[in-house]
Amino acid sequence: MNRFYVTTPIYYVNDAPHVGHAYCTVNADAVARWHRLRGDETKFLTGTDEHGQKVADAAAKNGVSPQEWTDRTSLRFREAWDALDVSYDDFIRTTEPRHFETVQKFLTQVYENGYIYKDTYSGLYCVSCEDYFTLEASDEGKCPVHGRPLTQMEEDNWFFRLSAFEDRLLEFYAANPDFVSPETKYNEAHAFIKGGLKDISITRTSIDWGIPVPWDDKHVFYVWYDALINYLTAIGYGRDDDEVQEWWPVSNHLVGKEIIRFHCVWWPAMCMAAGLDPVHHVQVHGWLLVGGQKLSKTMAAEGGVRLTDISPVLLTDEYGVDPIRYYLLRETALGNDGDFSLEGITARYNTDLANNLGNLVARVSTIVAGKCDGVGPLPQAEAPLRDAAQRAIADTTEAWNRFAPHHALEATWGLIGATNAYLENTAPWKLPAGDELRAVLGNALEAIRIVTILATPAMPSICQQIWERIGLTGSPTDGLVGDTAQWGLYQPTNPIVKGEPLFPRIKADS
RNA sequence: GGGGCCGUAGCUCAGUGGUUAGAGCAGGGGACUCAUAAUCCCUGGGUCGUGGGUUCGAUCCCCACCGGCCCUACCA
C-alpha cells in the first residue's frame, strides 16, 4: 500500500480567502484526488494559521476577541473550500489543543537537543510597521516602507541555532536533488543556504496571542515557528495518535514561491534539530497575476484589483465549480506565475469545456439516441482511437504523478481532440445501422469513459455526470485508475442520457 | 546594497549547443452538418529583449546593458 501526504500552507486568518488561496488549495486537492484514484492511502491537509500580531490586530480592529475572530475567519476558509469541492481529509487550526501539544513537544525536543538558546534580539525597529529590519534590508537605516528612521530596539528572545545546519542542509540538498521543485526554486533555496545562515529569533514577549514556550512562560512562539509544525500536528507528532513513521516519509508540501525560505530552509533545519528527517518534497507554485500584477490583499486594498471579483465563492457562483477548478489547474503551469483574468476563464470554458468536451458528449449522445435506441454499443478491442487513448493515459498519469496538473489535463484533452477527429473521419451520422456504426459509437463512448476517469481529479462533479450520461453506474472513481483506465472496458448498464448541455457557451458580451 | 527570475508568433506559453524554432487560443481558407454558430482539415518567415564574447556553429553557454518582476528573514 502506497501512501501520499499532501499539504497546503495554513492560511493566515487576518483576511478573507481569495483566489490565490484557492489556486494553491485546488492544486493540492486535484493531486490528492489523483493519488486516491491510484489507490494510494492519501492524506490531504489544509487549515488556518491563527496566531501572531496581525491576527490580534485584526481582531481588535473588528472589536472581537482573537478567538472569536479566528473562529469566524477560519470558517470562511472552510466555506470557500466546500464551494470548490475541496476534499481535504483534515483541516487544522493552530489554536487547537492538539497543535499546542505537538508544538510544545517538538520545540522542547529541539531545546533539549541544544539548538535553542536565549539571547537579546537587538535590531532596527520601525514603529509604523511594528517590525524589525536588518540593516541590509533597510534603506540605509530608514524603513523601506515608510522611509522614516529606524530605531534600535532590544528584546529578550529565544533563538534557534539555524547557523548550525548550514552544512547539513547543503549535504541534504546535494543528496536530494528532487527535494524542491521546480528546479529553479531548488536553486534559489540552495543558493540562499550557501549564502550563509543566521540564527533566528523564534519567540516574542511583546504579544500573548500565541503558543506559550513550555520552559519560559513569558514567551510565546513566533507565529512562523508554530505554523510550520502544523504539518506534524496533523499526523500526531508527540501525541498518542503518532503516525509520523507512516506519513512523514511521503509528505509533500505545496507552497507559494514567497515562502520558500520557511519551507526549504528553516523547516528542514528545524526537523533536523528535532531529530527528524525533513519533509520529503516541497513543490513550489508561482503566483496568479491580475493584469501582470500580483494578486494580493494589498493590491486590492489599493484599488488595483477588485477583491469582490476574485473571491473564489463568487467565481464558482458565476462559472460553476468544475470550470473554475479546471481553469485554475489548466491555465498555469504549476511553478510558474500565471495570468488570471475573467477573459481567460471564458476562453478556457468555451474552447476546452463547451466546444471540445461538452460538445463531444452531446454529439455522441445524440447519435446513439437516434441510431441505437439510446443504448451505448460496446467498443472494439482494436480501434484507431485506442492508441490515442493509451497515449493520453500514459501522459496524464505521468503528469499527475509529478505535480503537473496543467500537463495532465493537456494530455487528457488530447484524447478528446482525437475522438472528435475520429468522428469526422468515420462520420457515424452517415452510417447505416449496423456493426460499423455500433463500433464507431462504442469506441467514442469508450474514449469518453476514459476521459472522465482521467479528468475526475480536476472536475469530480462533471465527470460523474458524464459517467452517468453514457449509461454507466457507479463512478469514475470506483476502482483504481490503473485498472479502469484501460481501453475496452466500456459496458453500459443504462440508456444514454442526452441531457442539457454540460457547459452552455458563455457569450462574448456577457 | 546583496541574491535570484523572466523577456520566443497578435495573446498565453513550450523548447533544444547544430540541417526548415514549436503548441494552444485568436486570425485566414476549406470541409462537414451528428453536435452547444460546435467539429475536422489546411494555414505560423517570429532580428527567439539589445550589444558583445566563447565556438566550426547559439535562441539555448559567458559578460554587459535595457525592460518587467521576486526575495532580502510573519501576504497562497
Coordinates of C-alpha atoms (C1' of nucleotides) in Angstrom, one line a residue:
Chain A
M1 CA 0.0 0.0 0.0
N2 CA 1.5 3.3 -1.1
R3 CA 0.8 6.4 0.9
F4 CA 0.7 10.0 -0.1
Y5 CA 0.6 13.0 2.2
V6 CA 0.0 16.5 0.7
T7 CA -0.4 19.8 2.5
T8 CA -1.2 23.4 1.6
P9 CA 0.2 26.1 3.7
I10 CA -2.1 27.0 6.5
Y11 CA -3.7 30.3 5.6
Y12 CA -3.3 33.4 7.7
V13 CA -6.7 34.5 9.1
N14 CA -6.2 38.2 9.1
D15 CA -8.3 38.4 5.9
A16 CA -10.8 36.6 3.7
P17 CA -9.9 33.7 1.4
H18 CA -9.1 34.9 -2.2
V19 CA -8.2 33.2 -5.5
G20 CA -4.6 32.9 -4.6
H21 CA -5.5 30.7 -1.7
A22 CA -7.9 28.8 -3.9
Y23 CA -5.2 28.3 -6.6
C24 CA -3.0 26.5 -4.1
T25 CA -5.7 24.6 -2.5
V26 CA -7.3 23.3 -5.7
N27 CA -4.0 22.1 -7.0
A28 CA -3.4 20.2 -3.8
D29 CA -6.9 18.8 -3.9
A30 CA -6.6 17.6 -7.5
V31 CA -3.3 15.9 -6.7
A32 CA -4.8 14.3 -3.7
R33 CA -7.7 13.1 -5.7
W34 CA -5.3 11.7 -8.2
H35 CA -3.5 9.7 -5.6
R36 CA -6.7 8.3 -4.2
L37 CA -7.6 7.3 -7.7
R38 CA -4.3 5.5 -7.9
G39 CA -5.1 3.6 -4.8
D40 CA -2.7 5.4 -2.5
E41 CA -3.8 5.9 1.0
T42 CA -3.9 9.6 0.9
K43 CA -4.0 12.4 3.5
F44 CA -4.7 15.9 2.3
L45 CA -4.2 18.6 4.9
T46 CA -5.1 22.2 4.9
G47 CA -6.1 24.7 7.6
T48 CA -5.6 28.1 9.1
D49 CA -2.8 29.9 10.8
E50 CA -4.3 31.8 13.7
H51 CA -1.6 33.3 15.8
G52 CA 0.5 36.4 15.6
Q53 CA 0.4 40.1 15.9
K54 CA -1.6 40.7 12.7
V55 CA -4.4 38.4 13.8
A56 CA -4.6 40.0 17.2
D57 CA -4.7 43.4 15.5
A58 CA -7.3 42.4 13.1
A59 CA -9.5 41.1 15.9
A60 CA -9.0 44.3 17.9
K61 CA -9.8 46.4 14.9
N62 CA -13.1 44.5 14.5
G63 CA -13.9 44.7 18.2
V64 CA -13.8 41.0 18.9
S65 CA -11.5 38.6 20.8
P66 CA -8.8 36.9 18.8
Q67 CA -10.5 33.6 19.3
E68 CA -13.8 34.9 18.0
W69 CA -12.0 36.5 15.1
T70 CA -10.2 33.3 14.2
D71 CA -13.3 31.2 14.6
R72 CA -15.1 33.4 12.2
T73 CA -12.4 33.7 9.6
S74 CA -11.3 30.1 9.7
L75 CA -14.9 29.2 8.9
R76 CA -14.8 31.3 5.8
F77 CA -11.9 29.3 4.5
R78 CA -13.8 26.1 5.1
E79 CA -16.8 27.5 3.3
A80 CA -14.7 28.5 0.4
W81 CA -13.2 25.0 0.2
D82 CA -16.6 23.5 0.3
A83 CA -17.7 25.7 -2.5
L84 CA -14.7 24.5 -4.5
D85 CA -15.3 20.8 -3.8
V86 CA -12.0 20.6 -1.9
S87 CA -11.7 17.1 -0.4
Y88 CA -9.4 17.8 2.5
D89 CA -9.0 14.9 5.0
D90 CA -8.1 17.2 7.8
F91 CA -8.5 20.9 8.5
I92 CA -6.1 22.1 11.1
R93 CA -6.3 25.3 13.2
T94 CA -3.3 26.3 15.0
T95 CA -5.4 27.3 18.0
E96 CA -6.4 23.7 18.6
P97 CA -5.2 21.8 21.6
R98 CA -3.6 19.1 19.5
H99 CA -1.4 21.7 17.9
F100 CA -0.3 23.3 21.2
E101 CA 0.6 19.8 22.3
T102 CA 2.7 19.0 19.2
V103 CA 4.4 22.4 19.0
Q104 CA 5.4 22.2 22.6
K105 CA 6.7 18.6 22.2
F106 CA 8.5 19.4 19.0
L107 CA 10.2 22.6 20.2
T108 CA 11.0 21.1 23.6
Q109 CA 12.8 18.4 21.7
V110 CA 14.8 21.0 19.8
Y111 CA 15.5 22.8 23.0
E112 CA 16.7 19.6 24.7
N113 CA 18.9 18.9 21.7
G114 CA 20.6 22.1 22.4
Y115 CA 19.5 24.2 19.4
I116 CA 17.6 26.8 21.2
Y117 CA 19.2 29.5 23.4
K118 CA 18.3 32.7 24.9
D119 CA 19.8 36.0 23.8
T120 CA 18.9 39.6 23.3
Y121 CA 17.5 40.5 20.0
S122 CA 18.5 43.8 19.0
G123 CA 17.5 45.3 15.8
L124 CA 16.3 48.2 13.9
Y125 CA 12.6 48.7 14.5
C126 CA 10.1 50.6 12.6
V127 CA 7.3 51.9 14.8
S128 CA 4.9 52.2 11.9
C129 CA 5.5 48.7 10.7
E130 CA 5.8 47.3 14.2
D131 CA 8.5 45.2 12.8
Y132 CA 12.3 44.7 12.7
F133 CA 14.5 45.2 9.7
T134 CA 18.1 44.1 9.2
L135 CA 20.4 46.8 8.2
E136 CA 20.7 45.2 4.8
A137 CA 17.0 45.1 4.4
S138 CA 16.6 48.7 5.4
D139 CA 17.0 51.7 3.2
E140 CA 20.3 52.9 4.7
G141 CA 18.9 52.8 8.2
K142 CA 15.5 54.0 7.1
C143 CA 12.3 51.9 6.9
P144 CA 12.0 50.7 3.3
V145 CA 8.2 51.0 3.6
H146 CA 7.8 54.2 5.5
G147 CA 11.1 55.9 4.9
R148 CA 11.4 57.1 8.4
P149 CA 14.4 56.4 10.6
L150 CA 14.6 53.0 12.3
T151 CA 15.2 52.9 16.0
Q152 CA 17.4 50.5 17.8
M153 CA 15.3 48.1 19.9
E154 CA 16.1 45.2 22.2
E155 CA 14.1 42.3 23.3
D156 CA 14.9 39.1 25.1
N157 CA 14.2 36.2 22.8
W158 CA 14.8 32.6 22.4
F159 CA 16.9 31.8 19.3
F160 CA 17.0 28.8 17.0
R161 CA 20.5 27.8 16.0
L162 CA 19.9 27.8 12.3
S163 CA 23.5 28.5 11.6
A164 CA 24.4 25.1 12.9
F165 CA 22.6 23.5 10.0
E166 CA 24.3 25.2 7.1
D167 CA 26.5 22.2 6.2
R168 CA 23.9 19.6 6.9
L169 CA 21.4 21.4 4.8
L170 CA 23.8 21.7 1.9
E171 CA 24.5 17.9 2.2
F172 CA 20.9 17.2 2.3
Y173 CA 20.3 19.3 -0.8
A174 CA 23.1 17.6 -2.6
A175 CA 21.8 14.2 -1.7
N176 CA 18.2 15.1 -2.6
P177 CA 18.0 16.9 -5.9
D178 CA 14.3 16.4 -6.0
F179 CA 13.7 17.9 -2.6
V180 CA 12.4 21.1 -4.1
S181 CA 10.8 21.5 -7.5
P182 CA 10.7 23.1 -9.9
E183 CA 14.5 23.2 -10.3
T184 CA 14.8 27.0 -10.3
K185 CA 13.2 27.1 -6.9
Y186 CA 15.6 24.4 -5.7
N187 CA 18.5 26.5 -6.9
E188 CA 17.1 29.6 -5.2
A189 CA 16.8 27.8 -1.8
H190 CA 20.2 26.2 -2.2
A191 CA 21.8 29.5 -3.1
F192 CA 20.3 31.1 0.0
I193 CA 21.8 28.4 2.2
K194 CA 25.1 28.7 0.6
G195 CA 25.0 32.4 1.3
G196 CA 25.2 31.7 5.0
L197 CA 22.6 31.3 7.7
K198 CA 22.0 33.3 10.8
D199 CA 20.3 32.2 13.9
I200 CA 16.8 33.3 14.2
S201 CA 14.6 34.6 16.9
I202 CA 11.7 32.3 17.5
T203 CA 9.8 33.8 20.4
R204 CA 8.2 37.0 21.4
T205 CA 7.4 38.6 24.7
S206 CA 5.5 41.6 23.2
I207 CA 2.4 39.6 22.4
D208 CA 0.5 36.8 24.1
W209 CA -1.6 35.6 21.2
G210 CA 0.5 32.5 20.5
I211 CA 1.7 29.2 21.9
P212 CA 3.5 29.5 25.2
V213 CA 7.1 28.5 25.4
P214 CA 7.0 25.5 27.7
W215 CA 10.2 26.3 29.5
D216 CA 9.6 30.1 29.8
D217 CA 6.0 31.2 30.1
K218 CA 6.8 34.9 29.5
H219 CA 7.3 34.0 25.8
V220 CA 5.1 32.8 23.0
F221 CA 6.5 31.2 19.9
Y222 CA 6.8 33.4 16.9
V223 CA 4.0 32.6 14.5
W224 CA 6.0 31.0 11.8
Y225 CA 7.6 28.5 14.2
D226 CA 4.3 27.4 15.4
A227 CA 2.8 27.4 11.9
L228 CA 5.3 25.1 10.2
I229 CA 4.8 22.5 12.8
N230 CA 1.2 22.0 11.8
Y231 CA 2.3 19.5 9.2
L232 CA 3.4 17.3 12.1
T233 CA 0.5 18.1 14.3
A234 CA -1.9 16.5 11.7
I235 CA 0.0 13.2 11.8
G236 CA 0.1 13.2 15.6
Y237 CA 3.7 14.1 16.3
G238 CA 4.4 13.7 20.0
R239 CA 0.9 12.5 20.9
D240 CA -0.9 9.3 21.4
D241 CA -2.0 9.1 17.8
D242 CA 1.5 9.5 16.5
E243 CA 1.7 8.3 12.8
V244 CA 4.8 10.1 11.9
Q245 CA 6.5 7.0 10.8
E246 CA 3.8 6.3 8.3
W247 CA 3.2 9.7 6.8
W248 CA 6.3 11.8 7.1
P249 CA 8.4 9.9 4.6
V250 CA 5.7 10.5 2.0
S251 CA 5.0 14.1 2.9
N252 CA 4.6 16.8 0.2
H253 CA 4.2 20.5 0.9
L254 CA 2.7 22.6 -1.8
V255 CA 3.7 26.2 -1.2
G256 CA 3.8 29.6 -2.9
K257 CA 7.1 30.9 -4.0
E258 CA 7.2 33.7 -1.4
I259 CA 7.5 31.2 1.4
I260 CA 10.3 29.1 0.0
R261 CA 12.6 30.3 2.7
F262 CA 10.5 29.0 5.5
H263 CA 9.7 25.7 3.9
C264 CA 13.0 25.0 2.2
V265 CA 15.5 26.3 4.8
W266 CA 14.0 26.9 8.2
W267 CA 11.7 23.9 8.2
P268 CA 14.2 21.2 7.2
A269 CA 16.6 22.6 9.7
M270 CA 14.0 22.5 12.4
C271 CA 13.2 19.0 11.6
M272 CA 16.9 18.0 11.8
A273 CA 17.1 19.8 15.1
A274 CA 14.3 17.7 16.4
G275 CA 16.0 14.6 15.2
L276 CA 13.5 14.1 12.3
D277 CA 14.1 13.8 8.6
P278 CA 13.0 16.8 6.6
V279 CA 9.7 16.8 4.7
H280 CA 10.0 14.5 1.7
H281 CA 9.2 17.1 -1.0
V282 CA 8.4 20.7 -1.4
Q283 CA 6.5 21.7 -4.5
V284 CA 6.6 25.4 -5.2
H285 CA 4.0 27.2 -7.2
G286 CA 4.0 30.7 -8.7
W287 CA 1.5 33.5 -8.4
L288 CA -1.6 34.3 -10.2
L289 CA -1.3 37.8 -11.6
V290 CA -4.0 40.1 -12.5
G291 CA -3.1 42.3 -15.4
G292 CA 0.5 41.4 -14.7
Q293 CA 0.3 42.4 -11.1
K294 CA 0.5 40.2 -8.1
L295 CA -2.9 39.1 -6.8
S296 CA -2.8 40.2 -3.2
K297 CA -4.8 41.7 -0.5
T298 CA -2.6 44.7 -0.5
M299 CA -3.3 45.4 -4.2
A300 CA -7.0 45.0 -3.6
A301 CA -6.9 47.5 -0.8
E302 CA -5.2 50.0 -3.0
G303 CA -7.8 49.6 -5.7
G304 CA -5.5 47.8 -8.1
V305 CA -7.8 44.8 -8.1
R306 CA -11.4 44.4 -7.2
L307 CA -11.4 41.9 -4.4
T308 CA -15.0 41.1 -5.0
D309 CA -14.1 39.9 -8.4
I310 CA -11.6 37.4 -7.2
S311 CA -13.5 35.8 -4.3
P312 CA -13.4 32.1 -5.0
V313 CA -17.0 31.7 -4.0
L314 CA -18.2 34.4 -6.3
L315 CA -16.3 32.8 -9.1
T316 CA -17.9 29.4 -8.6
D317 CA -21.3 31.1 -8.5
E318 CA -20.6 32.7 -11.8
Y319 CA -18.9 30.0 -13.7
G320 CA -19.5 26.8 -11.8
V321 CA -17.3 24.8 -9.6
D322 CA -15.7 22.5 -12.0
P323 CA -15.0 25.1 -14.7
I324 CA -13.1 27.2 -12.1
R325 CA -11.2 24.2 -10.9
Y326 CA -10.3 23.4 -14.5
Y327 CA -9.2 26.9 -15.2
L328 CA -7.0 27.1 -12.1
L329 CA -5.4 23.8 -12.9
R330 CA -5.1 24.1 -16.6
E331 CA -4.2 27.7 -17.3
T332 CA -0.9 28.0 -15.5
A333 CA 2.0 25.6 -15.3
L334 CA 2.4 24.8 -11.6
G335 CA 5.6 26.6 -10.6
N336 CA 5.2 29.5 -13.0
D337 CA 3.4 32.7 -12.4
G338 CA 0.2 32.9 -14.4
D339 CA -2.3 35.4 -15.6
F340 CA -5.6 35.4 -14.0
S341 CA -8.5 37.0 -15.9
L342 CA -12.2 36.6 -16.5
E343 CA -11.4 36.6 -20.2
G344 CA -9.1 33.7 -19.6
I345 CA -11.7 31.8 -17.7
T346 CA -14.2 32.4 -20.5
A347 CA -11.8 31.3 -23.2
R348 CA -10.9 28.1 -21.4
Y349 CA -14.5 27.4 -20.7
N350 CA -15.8 27.9 -24.2
T351 CA -13.0 26.1 -26.0
D352 CA -11.9 23.3 -23.8
L353 CA -15.1 22.6 -21.9
A354 CA -18.0 23.7 -24.1
N355 CA -16.6 23.1 -27.6
N356 CA -14.3 20.1 -27.0
L357 CA -15.6 18.1 -24.1
G358 CA -19.2 19.2 -23.8
N359 CA -19.9 19.1 -27.5
L360 CA -18.3 15.7 -27.9
V361 CA -20.5 14.2 -25.3
A362 CA -23.5 15.9 -26.8
R363 CA -22.9 14.8 -30.4
V364 CA -22.2 11.2 -29.4
S365 CA -25.2 11.0 -27.2
T366 CA -27.4 12.4 -29.9
I367 CA -26.3 9.8 -32.5
V368 CA -26.6 6.9 -30.0
A369 CA -30.1 8.1 -29.2
G370 CA -31.1 8.4 -32.8
K371 CA -29.5 5.3 -34.3
C372 CA -29.0 2.9 -31.4
D373 CA -32.2 3.4 -29.5
G374 CA -30.2 5.1 -26.8
V375 CA -28.2 2.0 -25.9
G376 CA -24.5 2.5 -25.9
P377 CA -22.7 -0.1 -28.1
L378 CA -19.5 -1.8 -26.9
P379 CA -16.1 -0.6 -28.2
Q380 CA -13.8 -2.7 -30.3
A381 CA -10.7 -4.3 -28.9
E382 CA -8.6 -2.8 -31.6
A383 CA -9.6 0.6 -32.8
P384 CA -7.7 3.7 -34.1
L385 CA -8.7 5.6 -31.0
R386 CA -7.1 3.0 -28.8
D387 CA -3.6 4.3 -29.5
A388 CA -4.7 7.9 -28.7
A389 CA -6.3 6.7 -25.5
Q390 CA -3.2 4.8 -24.4
R391 CA -1.0 7.8 -25.0
A392 CA -3.4 10.0 -23.1
I393 CA -3.5 7.6 -20.2
A394 CA 0.3 7.3 -20.1
D395 CA 0.9 11.1 -20.4
T396 CA -1.8 12.1 -18.0
T397 CA -0.6 9.6 -15.4
E398 CA 3.0 10.7 -15.7
A399 CA 2.0 14.4 -15.3
W400 CA -0.3 14.0 -12.3
N401 CA 2.5 11.9 -10.6
R402 CA 4.9 14.8 -10.9
F403 CA 2.6 17.6 -9.8
A404 CA 1.9 18.9 -13.2
P405 CA -1.9 19.2 -13.5
H406 CA -1.7 21.5 -16.5
H407 CA 0.2 18.9 -18.4
A408 CA -2.1 16.2 -17.2
L409 CA -5.2 18.0 -18.5
E410 CA -3.5 18.9 -21.7
A411 CA -2.8 15.2 -22.3
T412 CA -6.3 14.2 -21.4
W413 CA -7.7 16.8 -23.8
G414 CA -5.6 15.2 -26.5
L415 CA -7.9 12.2 -26.3
I416 CA -10.9 14.4 -26.6
G417 CA -9.4 16.0 -29.7
A418 CA -8.6 12.6 -31.2
T419 CA -12.1 11.5 -30.5
N420 CA -13.7 14.5 -32.3
A421 CA -11.4 13.9 -35.2
Y422 CA -12.2 10.2 -35.2
L423 CA -15.9 11.1 -35.5
E424 CA -15.1 13.3 -38.5
N425 CA -13.3 10.5 -40.2
T426 CA -15.9 7.9 -39.6
A427 CA -19.0 10.1 -39.9
P428 CA -21.3 7.9 -37.9
W429 CA -24.2 10.2 -38.7
K430 CA -24.0 8.9 -42.3
L431 CA -23.5 5.3 -41.5
P432 CA -26.4 2.9 -41.7
A433 CA -27.4 1.0 -38.6
G434 CA -25.1 -2.0 -38.3
D435 CA -21.8 -3.2 -36.9
E436 CA -19.7 -0.5 -38.3
L437 CA -21.9 2.2 -36.8
R438 CA -22.0 0.4 -33.5
A439 CA -18.3 0.0 -33.4
V440 CA -17.6 3.7 -34.1
L441 CA -20.0 4.8 -31.4
G442 CA -18.8 2.3 -28.9
N443 CA -15.2 3.4 -29.5
A444 CA -16.2 7.1 -29.0
L445 CA -18.1 6.2 -25.8
E446 CA -15.1 4.3 -24.5
A447 CA -12.9 7.3 -25.1
I448 CA -15.3 9.4 -23.2
R449 CA -15.3 6.9 -20.4
I450 CA -11.6 7.1 -20.1
V451 CA -11.6 10.9 -20.2
T452 CA -13.9 11.0 -17.3
I453 CA -11.6 8.9 -15.2
L454 CA -8.5 10.9 -16.2
A455 CA -10.2 14.2 -15.6
T456 CA -12.0 13.4 -12.4
P457 CA -9.3 14.8 -10.1
A458 CA -9.8 18.2 -11.8
M459 CA -13.6 18.1 -12.3
P460 CA -15.1 15.5 -10.0
S461 CA -18.7 16.5 -10.3
I462 CA -18.8 17.0 -14.1
C463 CA -17.0 13.7 -14.7
Q464 CA -19.6 11.9 -12.5
Q465 CA -22.3 13.5 -14.6
I466 CA -20.8 12.4 -17.9
W467 CA -20.2 8.9 -16.5
E468 CA -23.9 8.6 -15.8
R469 CA -24.9 10.1 -19.1
I470 CA -23.1 7.5 -21.0
G471 CA -25.0 4.8 -19.3
L472 CA -22.6 3.7 -16.6
T473 CA -23.4 3.0 -13.0
G474 CA -21.2 3.8 -10.1
S475 CA -18.5 6.5 -10.5
P476 CA -15.2 7.2 -12.4
T477 CA -13.5 6.9 -9.0
D478 CA -14.7 3.3 -8.5
G479 CA -11.7 1.1 -8.9
L480 CA -8.1 2.1 -9.4
V481 CA -7.1 4.2 -12.4
G482 CA -4.5 1.6 -13.3
D483 CA -7.3 -1.0 -13.7
T484 CA -10.1 1.2 -15.1
A485 CA -8.2 3.5 -17.4
Q486 CA -7.7 0.8 -20.0
W487 CA -9.1 0.5 -23.4
G488 CA -12.1 -1.7 -23.9
L489 CA -13.9 -1.7 -20.6
Y490 CA -16.9 0.4 -21.5
Q491 CA -20.0 -1.6 -20.7
P492 CA -23.2 0.5 -20.1
T493 CA -26.0 -0.8 -17.9
N494 CA -28.3 2.2 -18.5
P495 CA -29.5 4.1 -21.5
I496 CA -27.6 7.0 -22.8
V497 CA -28.9 10.3 -21.5
K498 CA -28.8 13.3 -23.9
G499 CA -29.5 15.9 -21.3
E500 CA -28.9 19.6 -21.3
P501 CA -25.6 21.0 -22.4
L502 CA -22.9 20.3 -19.8
F503 CA -21.3 23.6 -20.5
P504 CA -23.6 26.2 -22.1
R505 CA -21.4 28.5 -24.0
I506 CA -20.6 31.8 -22.5
K507 CA -21.5 34.6 -24.9
A508 CA -18.7 37.1 -25.5
D509 CA -20.7 40.1 -24.4
S510 CA -22.0 38.7 -21.1
Chain B
rG1 C1' 23.3 47.3 -1.2
rG2 C1' 23.2 41.8 -1.8
rG3 C1' 20.8 37.3 -4.2
rG4 C1' 17.6 35.4 -8.0
rC5 C1' 13.9 35.1 -12.0
rC6 C1' 11.8 36.5 -16.6
rG7 C1' 11.9 38.8 -21.7
rU8 C1' 10.5 33.2 -28.1
rA9 C1' 4.5 34.1 -33.4
rG10 C1' -1.4 39.2 -32.2
rC11 C1' -2.2 36.6 -27.0
rU12 C1' -0.7 32.7 -23.3
rC13 C1' 3.4 29.9 -23.2
rA14 C1' 6.8 25.1 -24.7
rG15 C1' 11.6 24.1 -26.3
rU16 C1' 16.9 22.4 -27.9
rG17 C1' 24.9 23.8 -28.4
rG18 C1' 23.8 22.4 -34.7
rU19 C1' 20.1 20.8 -41.1
rU20 C1' 13.4 24.1 -42.3
rA21 C1' 12.4 27.2 -33.7
rG22 C1' 7.0 24.6 -31.8
rA23 C1' 1.7 24.1 -29.2
rG24 C1' -3.0 26.2 -27.7
rC25 C1' -6.1 30.5 -28.4
rA26 C1' -7.1 34.5 -31.8
rG27 C1' -6.9 35.4 -37.3
rG28 C1' -7.4 33.5 -42.7
rG29 C1' -9.1 29.5 -46.2
rG30 C1' -11.7 24.9 -47.0
rA31 C1' -14.8 20.6 -45.5
rC32 C1' -18.9 18.7 -42.9
rU33 C1' -23.9 19.1 -40.7
rC34 C1' -24.2 14.4 -35.6
rA35 C1' -23.4 18.4 -32.1
rU36 C1' -23.6 23.8 -27.5
rA37 C1' -22.7 29.1 -34.9
rA38 C1' -19.9 23.5 -32.1
rU39 C1' -16.3 19.8 -35.1
rC40 C1' -12.5 18.4 -38.7
rC41 C1' -8.5 19.7 -42.3
rC42 C1' -5.1 23.4 -44.2
rU43 C1' -2.7 28.0 -43.0
rG44 C1' 2.5 30.4 -38.2
rG45 C1' 9.5 33.6 -42.4
rG46 C1' 8.6 35.4 -35.4
rU47 C1' 16.1 40.2 -35.6
rC48 C1' 14.0 33.6 -30.2
rG49 C1' 14.8 41.8 -25.4
rU50 C1' 19.7 44.8 -27.1
rG51 C1' 25.1 44.8 -27.7
rG52 C1' 29.4 42.0 -27.3
rG53 C1' 32.2 37.3 -26.3
rU54 C1' 33.2 31.8 -26.4
rU55 C1' 32.5 28.2 -30.5
rC56 C1' 33.3 25.3 -36.8
rG57 C1' 28.2 26.8 -35.2
rA58 C1' 23.9 29.8 -30.1
rU59 C1' 17.5 31.3 -29.1
rC60 C1' 19.6 27.9 -25.8
rC61 C1' 26.9 28.9 -22.6
rC62 C1' 29.6 33.7 -20.7
rC63 C1' 29.6 39.2 -20.0
rA64 C1' 27.3 43.9 -20.1
rC65 C1' 23.0 46.7 -20.9
rC66 C1' 17.6 47.7 -21.4
rG67 C1' 12.7 46.4 -19.7
rG68 C1' 9.4 43.6 -16.2
rC69 C1' 9.4 41.0 -11.5
rC70 C1' 10.6 38.5 -6.9
rC71 C1' 13.4 37.5 -2.3
rU72 C1' 16.3 40.2 1.5
rA73 C1' 14.1 36.8 7.3
rC74 C1' 5.4 37.0 9.7
rC75 C1' 0.7 38.0 2.4
rA76 C1' -1.3 31.5 -1.4

